[in-house]
């Protein structure tokens, strides 16, 4: 993600992983936020970046697990 002002709002979509998976807790520099899953929400840039980093890390972990389990 390109550097953006912390006041810039960025649209973010976090999909639900199950029927009762309604929210995602995110903390950045001591500030906390509960993000609603299953719909696009506008988040301050630092929170959007944290969510993006989390999604990318999860994708990498799943990819690694898949590659190791095929051996």
PDB file of C-alpha atoms in Angstrom:
ATOM      1  CA  UNK A   1       0.000   0.000   0.000  1.00  0.00           C
ATOM      2  CA  UNK A   2       1.336   3.459  -0.849  1.00  0.00           C
ATOM      3  CA  UNK A   3       1.931   5.865   1.990  1.00  0.00           C
ATOM      4  CA  UNK A   4      -1.202   7.855   2.733  1.00  0.00           C
ATOM      5  CA  UNK A   5      -2.120  10.390   5.378  1.00  0.00           C
ATOM      6  CA  UNK A   6      -3.466   8.778   8.541  1.00  0.00           C
ATOM      7  CA  UNK A   7      -6.650  10.787   8.056  1.00  0.00           C
ATOM      8  CA  UNK A   8      -7.267   9.373   4.579  1.00  0.00           C
ATOM      9  CA  UNK A   9     -10.149   6.896   4.501  1.00  0.00           C
ATOM     10  CA  UNK A  10      -9.661   3.751   2.437  1.00  0.00           C
ATOM     11  CA  UNK A  11     -12.387   1.275   1.392  1.00  0.00           C
ATOM     12  CA  UNK A  12     -11.728  -2.216   2.772  1.00  0.00           C
ATOM     13  CA  UNK A  13     -13.677  -5.451   2.378  1.00  0.00           C
ATOM     14  CA  UNK A  14     -13.019  -8.330   4.795  1.00  0.00           C
ATOM     15  CA  UNK A  15     -14.990 -11.474   3.901  1.00  0.00           C
ATOM     16  CA  UNK A  16     -16.745 -13.588   6.497  1.00  0.00           C
ATOM     17  CA  UNK A  17     -15.216 -17.014   7.037  1.00  0.00           C
ATOM     18  CA  UNK A  18     -18.307 -18.488   8.678  1.00  0.00           C
ATOM     19  CA  UNK A  19     -21.915 -17.593   9.449  1.00  0.00           C
ATOM     20  CA  UNK A  20     -21.109 -16.099  12.868  1.00  0.00           C
ATOM     21  CA  UNK A  21     -17.822 -14.438  11.857  1.00  0.00           C
ATOM     22  CA  UNK A  22     -19.078 -10.840  12.086  1.00  0.00           C
ATOM     23  CA  UNK A  23     -16.103  -8.671  13.053  1.00  0.00           C
ATOM     24  CA  UNK A  24     -12.329  -8.304  13.015  1.00  0.00           C
ATOM     25  CA  UNK A  25     -10.370  -6.665  15.846  1.00  0.00           C
ATOM     26  CA  UNK A  26      -7.499  -4.454  14.633  1.00  0.00           C
ATOM     27  CA  UNK A  27      -5.055  -2.417  16.730  1.00  0.00           C
ATOM     28  CA  UNK A  28      -2.563   0.140  15.433  1.00  0.00           C
ATOM     29  CA  UNK A  29      -0.260   2.065  17.771  1.00  0.00           C
ATOM     30  CA  UNK A  30      -2.535   1.618  20.764  1.00  0.00           C
ATOM     31  CA  UNK A  31      -5.723   2.575  18.916  1.00  0.00           C
ATOM     32  CA  UNK A  32      -8.286  -0.183  18.521  1.00  0.00           C
ATOM     33  CA  UNK A  33     -11.097  -0.777  16.074  1.00  0.00           C
ATOM     34  CA  UNK A  34     -13.681  -3.490  15.479  1.00  0.00           C
ATOM     35  CA  UNK A  35     -14.283  -3.877  11.740  1.00  0.00           C
ATOM     36  CA  UNK A  36     -17.510  -5.321  10.368  1.00  0.00           C
ATOM     37  CA  UNK A  37     -16.951  -8.269   8.042  1.00  0.00           C
ATOM     38  CA  UNK A  38     -18.961  -9.018   4.929  1.00  0.00           C
ATOM     39  CA  UNK A  39     -19.320  -5.445   3.714  1.00  0.00           C
ATOM     40  CA  UNK A  40     -17.081  -2.634   2.486  1.00  0.00           C
ATOM     41  CA  UNK A  41     -16.126  -0.197   5.240  1.00  0.00           C
ATOM     42  CA  UNK A  42     -14.098   3.016   5.152  1.00  0.00           C
ATOM     43  CA  UNK A  43     -11.033   2.828   7.411  1.00  0.00           C
ATOM     44  CA  UNK A  44      -8.232   5.238   8.241  1.00  0.00           C
ATOM     45  CA  UNK A  45      -5.177   4.375   6.117  1.00  0.00           C
ATOM     46  CA  UNK A  46      -3.102   2.838   8.973  1.00  0.00           C
ATOM     47  CA  UNK A  47      -5.920   0.399   9.837  1.00  0.00           C
ATOM     48  CA  UNK A  48      -6.466  -0.452   6.163  1.00  0.00           C
ATOM     49  CA  UNK A  49      -2.746  -1.190   5.836  1.00  0.00           C
ATOM     50  CA  UNK A  50      -2.817  -3.440   8.922  1.00  0.00           C
ATOM     51  CA  UNK A  51      -5.773  -5.393   7.497  1.00  0.00           C
ATOM     52  CA  UNK A  52      -4.036  -5.713   4.120  1.00  0.00           C
ATOM     53  CA  UNK A  53      -0.836  -6.947   5.801  1.00  0.00           C
ATOM     54  CA  UNK A  54      -2.829  -9.494   7.789  1.00  0.00           C
ATOM     55  CA  UNK A  55      -4.607 -10.810   4.692  1.00  0.00           C
ATOM     56  CA  UNK A  56      -1.295 -11.082   2.809  1.00  0.00           C
ATOM     57  CA  UNK A  57       0.385 -12.898   5.709  1.00  0.00           C
ATOM     58  CA  UNK A  58      -2.490 -15.362   5.964  1.00  0.00           C
ATOM     59  CA  UNK A  59      -2.351 -16.007   2.203  1.00  0.00           C
ATOM     60  CA  UNK A  60       1.417 -16.651   2.401  1.00  0.00           C
ATOM     61  CA  UNK A  61       0.955 -19.000   5.379  1.00  0.00           C
ATOM     62  CA  UNK A  62      -1.759 -20.981   3.587  1.00  0.00           C
ATOM     63  CA  UNK A  63       0.404 -21.201   0.481  1.00  0.00           C
ATOM     64  CA  UNK A  64       3.351 -22.466   2.523  1.00  0.00           C
ATOM     65  CA  UNK A  65       1.195 -25.056   4.310  1.00  0.00           C
ATOM     66  CA  UNK A  66      -0.147 -26.278   0.969  1.00  0.00           C
ATOM     67  CA  UNK A  67       3.359 -26.585  -0.495  1.00  0.00           C
ATOM     68  CA  UNK A  68       4.684 -28.483   2.529  1.00  0.00           C
ATOM     69  CA  UNK A  69       1.715 -30.847   2.709  1.00  0.00           C
ATOM     70  CA  UNK A  70       2.202 -31.877  -0.952  1.00  0.00           C
ATOM     71  CA  UNK A  71       5.723 -33.159  -0.279  1.00  0.00           C
TER      72      UNK A  71
END
